[in-house]
Coordinates of C-alpha atoms in Angstrom, one line a residue:
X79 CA 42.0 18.4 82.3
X80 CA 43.4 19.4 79.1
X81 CA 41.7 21.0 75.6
X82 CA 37.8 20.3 74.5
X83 CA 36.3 21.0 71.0
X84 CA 32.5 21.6 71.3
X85 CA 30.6 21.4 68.3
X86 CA 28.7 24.1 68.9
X87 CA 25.2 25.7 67.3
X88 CA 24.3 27.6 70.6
X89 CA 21.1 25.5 70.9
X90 CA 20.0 24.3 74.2
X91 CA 21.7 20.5 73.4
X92 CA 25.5 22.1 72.0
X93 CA 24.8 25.3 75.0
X94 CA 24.4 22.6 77.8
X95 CA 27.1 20.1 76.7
X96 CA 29.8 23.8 76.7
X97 CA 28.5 24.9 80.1
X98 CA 29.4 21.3 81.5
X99 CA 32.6 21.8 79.4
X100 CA 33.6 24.5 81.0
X101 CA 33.9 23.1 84.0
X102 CA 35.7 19.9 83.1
X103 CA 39.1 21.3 81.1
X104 CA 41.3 23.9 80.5
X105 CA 40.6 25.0 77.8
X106 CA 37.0 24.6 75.8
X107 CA 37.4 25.7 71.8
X108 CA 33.9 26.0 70.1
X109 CA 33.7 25.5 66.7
X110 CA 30.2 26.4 64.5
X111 CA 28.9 25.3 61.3
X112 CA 27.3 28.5 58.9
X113 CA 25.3 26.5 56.1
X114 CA 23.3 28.9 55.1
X115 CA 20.7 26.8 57.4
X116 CA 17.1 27.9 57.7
X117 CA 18.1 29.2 61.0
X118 CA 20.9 31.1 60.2
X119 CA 20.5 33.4 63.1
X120 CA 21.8 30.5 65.5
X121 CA 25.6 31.4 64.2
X122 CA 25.3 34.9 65.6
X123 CA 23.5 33.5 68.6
X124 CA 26.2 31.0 69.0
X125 CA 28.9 34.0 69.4
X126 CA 27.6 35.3 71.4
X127 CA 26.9 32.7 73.8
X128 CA 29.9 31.7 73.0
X129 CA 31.9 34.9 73.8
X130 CA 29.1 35.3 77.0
X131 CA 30.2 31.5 78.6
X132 CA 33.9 32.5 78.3
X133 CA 35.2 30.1 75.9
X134 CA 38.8 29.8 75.0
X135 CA 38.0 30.6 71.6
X136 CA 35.3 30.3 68.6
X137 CA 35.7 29.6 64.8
X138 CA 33.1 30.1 62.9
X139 CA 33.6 28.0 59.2
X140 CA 31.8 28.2 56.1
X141 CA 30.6 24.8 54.7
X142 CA 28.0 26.2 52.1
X143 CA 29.1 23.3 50.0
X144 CA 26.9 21.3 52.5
X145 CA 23.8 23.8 51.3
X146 CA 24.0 22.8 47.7
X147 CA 24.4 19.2 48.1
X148 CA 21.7 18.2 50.8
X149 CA 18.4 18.8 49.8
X150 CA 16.4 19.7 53.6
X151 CA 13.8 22.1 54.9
X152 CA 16.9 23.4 56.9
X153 CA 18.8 23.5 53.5
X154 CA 15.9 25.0 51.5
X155 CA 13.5 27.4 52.5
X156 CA 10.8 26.8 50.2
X157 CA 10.5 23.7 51.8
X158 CA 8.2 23.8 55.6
X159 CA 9.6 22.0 58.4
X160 CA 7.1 19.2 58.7
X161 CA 5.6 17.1 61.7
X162 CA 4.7 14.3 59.2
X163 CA 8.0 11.6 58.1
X164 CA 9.1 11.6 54.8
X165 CA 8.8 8.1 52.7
X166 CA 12.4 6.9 54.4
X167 CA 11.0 7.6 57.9
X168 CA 13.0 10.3 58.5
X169 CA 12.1 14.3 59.1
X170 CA 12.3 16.1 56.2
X171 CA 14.6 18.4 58.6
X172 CA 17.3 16.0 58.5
X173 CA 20.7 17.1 56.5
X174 CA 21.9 13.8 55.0
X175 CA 25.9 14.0 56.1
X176 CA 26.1 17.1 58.3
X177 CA 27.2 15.4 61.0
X178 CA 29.9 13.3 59.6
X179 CA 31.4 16.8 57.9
X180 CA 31.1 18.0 60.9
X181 CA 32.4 15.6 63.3
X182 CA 35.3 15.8 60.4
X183 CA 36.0 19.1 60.4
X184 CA 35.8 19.7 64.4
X185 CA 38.2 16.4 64.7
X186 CA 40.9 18.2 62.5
X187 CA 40.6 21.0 64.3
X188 CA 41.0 19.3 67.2
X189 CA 44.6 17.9 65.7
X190 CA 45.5 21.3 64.8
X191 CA 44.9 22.2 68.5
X192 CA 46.5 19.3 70.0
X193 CA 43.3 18.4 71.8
X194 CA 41.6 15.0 72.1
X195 CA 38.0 15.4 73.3
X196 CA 35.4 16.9 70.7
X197 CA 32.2 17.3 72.5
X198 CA 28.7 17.0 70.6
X199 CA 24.8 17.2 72.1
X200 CA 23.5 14.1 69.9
X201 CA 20.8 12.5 71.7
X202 CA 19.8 8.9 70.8
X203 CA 17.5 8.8 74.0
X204 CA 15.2 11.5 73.0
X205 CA 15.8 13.2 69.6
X206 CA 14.6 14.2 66.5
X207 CA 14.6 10.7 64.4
X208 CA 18.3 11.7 62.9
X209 CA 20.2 8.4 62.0
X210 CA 23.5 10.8 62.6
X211 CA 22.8 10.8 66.3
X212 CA 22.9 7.4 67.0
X213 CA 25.1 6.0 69.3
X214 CA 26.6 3.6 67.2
X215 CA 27.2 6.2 64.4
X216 CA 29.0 7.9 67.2
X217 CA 31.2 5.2 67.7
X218 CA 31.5 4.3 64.5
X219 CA 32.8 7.5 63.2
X220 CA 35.2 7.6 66.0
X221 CA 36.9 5.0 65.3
X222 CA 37.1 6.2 61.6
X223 CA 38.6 9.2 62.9
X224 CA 41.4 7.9 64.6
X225 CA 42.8 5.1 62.1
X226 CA 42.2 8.1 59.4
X227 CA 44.6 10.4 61.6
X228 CA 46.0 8.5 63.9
X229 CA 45.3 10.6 66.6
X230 CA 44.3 9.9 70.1
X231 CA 40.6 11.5 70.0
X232 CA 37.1 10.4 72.1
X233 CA 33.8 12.0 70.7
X234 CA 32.1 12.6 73.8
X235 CA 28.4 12.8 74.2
X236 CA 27.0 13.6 77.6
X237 CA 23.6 13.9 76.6
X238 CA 23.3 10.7 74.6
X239 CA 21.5 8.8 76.8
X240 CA 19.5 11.4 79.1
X241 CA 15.9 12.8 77.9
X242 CA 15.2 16.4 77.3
X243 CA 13.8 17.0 80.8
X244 CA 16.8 15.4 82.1
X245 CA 19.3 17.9 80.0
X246 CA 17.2 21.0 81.4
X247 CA 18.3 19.0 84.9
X248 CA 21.6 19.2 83.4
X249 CA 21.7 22.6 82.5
X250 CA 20.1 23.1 86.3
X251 CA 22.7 21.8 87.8
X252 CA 24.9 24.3 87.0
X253 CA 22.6 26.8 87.6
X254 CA 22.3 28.0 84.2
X255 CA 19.0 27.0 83.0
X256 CA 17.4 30.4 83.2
X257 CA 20.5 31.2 80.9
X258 CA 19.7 28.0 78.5
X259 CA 15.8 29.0 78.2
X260 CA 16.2 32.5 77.5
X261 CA 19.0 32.6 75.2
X262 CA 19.7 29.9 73.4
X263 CA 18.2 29.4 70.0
X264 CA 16.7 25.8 69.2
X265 CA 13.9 27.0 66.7
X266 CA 14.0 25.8 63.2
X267 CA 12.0 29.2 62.4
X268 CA 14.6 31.5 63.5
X269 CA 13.3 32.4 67.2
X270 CA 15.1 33.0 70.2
X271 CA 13.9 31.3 73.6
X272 CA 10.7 29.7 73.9
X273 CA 10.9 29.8 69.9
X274 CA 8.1 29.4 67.2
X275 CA 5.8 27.1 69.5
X276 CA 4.9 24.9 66.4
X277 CA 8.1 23.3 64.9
X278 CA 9.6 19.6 65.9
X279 CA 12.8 21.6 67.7
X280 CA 10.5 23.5 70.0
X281 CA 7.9 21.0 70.5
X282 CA 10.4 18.7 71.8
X283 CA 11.9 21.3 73.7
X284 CA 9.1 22.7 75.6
X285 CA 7.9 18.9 76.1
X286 CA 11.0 18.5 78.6
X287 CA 11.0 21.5 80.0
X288 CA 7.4 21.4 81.4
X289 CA 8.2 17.6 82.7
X290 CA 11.3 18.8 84.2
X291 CA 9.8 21.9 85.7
X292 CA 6.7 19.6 87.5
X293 CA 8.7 17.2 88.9
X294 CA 11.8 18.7 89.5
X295 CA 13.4 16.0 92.3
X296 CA 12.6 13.3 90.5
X297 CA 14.1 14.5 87.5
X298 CA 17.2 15.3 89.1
X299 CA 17.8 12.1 90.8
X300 CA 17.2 10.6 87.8
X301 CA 20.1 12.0 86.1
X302 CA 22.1 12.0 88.6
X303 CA 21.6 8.1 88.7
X304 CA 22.7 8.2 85.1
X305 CA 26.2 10.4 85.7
X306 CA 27.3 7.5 88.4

């Protein structure tokens, strides 16, 4: 079964994919980002989650560089989270390069660890418009990864292709989604749970949990056509 990374915010996606985790290898090592992010609260959410689920471990790294290079409404606060694109067609939420820093930094630390699996909740199927999510940036930056270390190493997505009411399935499935709902924090304002109500992260959120909740079967089989 050997050692997982999970790049892990403690968000419903990262809380989900370590849950399943758990359950697949021997040892599951969290790692979390602290950019000074809008919602800085999630890294002291994500301990203890962390600490709660029974993880083998959890670093917690300091990347402020990221904060001073990428201009976001997760980077700045005097910027709103917005509904509305920006010219590019992307969210004003998105952090240009988090993700490749910190598929990086989660893939050396897999090395270090002697681990070959680092785990990550992108979503291509139904996200948030981040071009860092995609599958074939996924893909793409694995293969970077292992000419650039020459290590044996899969990024593994289990969410990639399954919708948000299929992940609360997910989460459901191991009888954890009471867990997921209550504590996990997916709020780009800072709020635990059912969040703010009113930014993209929680719209999103709620969205799938109300489909999943009225039509629970169907959900389910629906996912678990997609884990055949």
């Amino acid at each position: 079964m050997g050692k997982a990374i999970v790049v892990f915010s403690g968000g419903q996606d990262s809380t989900t994919c370590l849950i399943q985790a758990l359950s697949s290898f021997d040892e599951v090592h969290c790692i979390t980002f602290d950019y000074n992010q809008r919602h800085l609260h999630e890294v002291d959410v994500a301990r203890d989650i962390a600490k709660q689920l029974g993880a083998t471990s959890h670093k917690v790294m300091d990347v402020g560089l990221l904060n001073e290079l990428a201009t976001s409404s997760l980077t700045r606060k005097n910027i709103p989270v917005s509904h509305k694109l920006k010219k590019n067609e992307l969210p004003n939420s998105f952090v240009p390069g988090r993700n490749i820093l910190f598929f990086t930094l989660a893939s050396i630390y897999a090395y270090q660890l002697e681990a070959n699996t680092v785990i990550t909740g992108v979503c291509e199927t139904d996200f948030s418009g981040y071009p860092d999510c995609r599958n074939d940036f996924i893909n793409a930056m694995n293969r970077a990864l292992v000419l650039g270390m020459d290590h044996p190493l899969e990024i593994c997505t289990p969410l990639m292709w399954l919708n948000k009411a299929e992940t609360w399935a997910l989460a459901d499935k191991f009888n954890k989604l009471e867990y997921v709902r209550d504590n996990t924090l997916t709020c780009y304002n800072d709020i635990i749970g059912k969040g703010c109500a009113n930014c993209p992260a929680c719209d999103l959120r709620q969205k799938g949990l109300n489909k999943y909740l009225q039509d629970k079967d169907v959900v389910m089989t629906e996912l678990n056509n997609k884990s055949k």
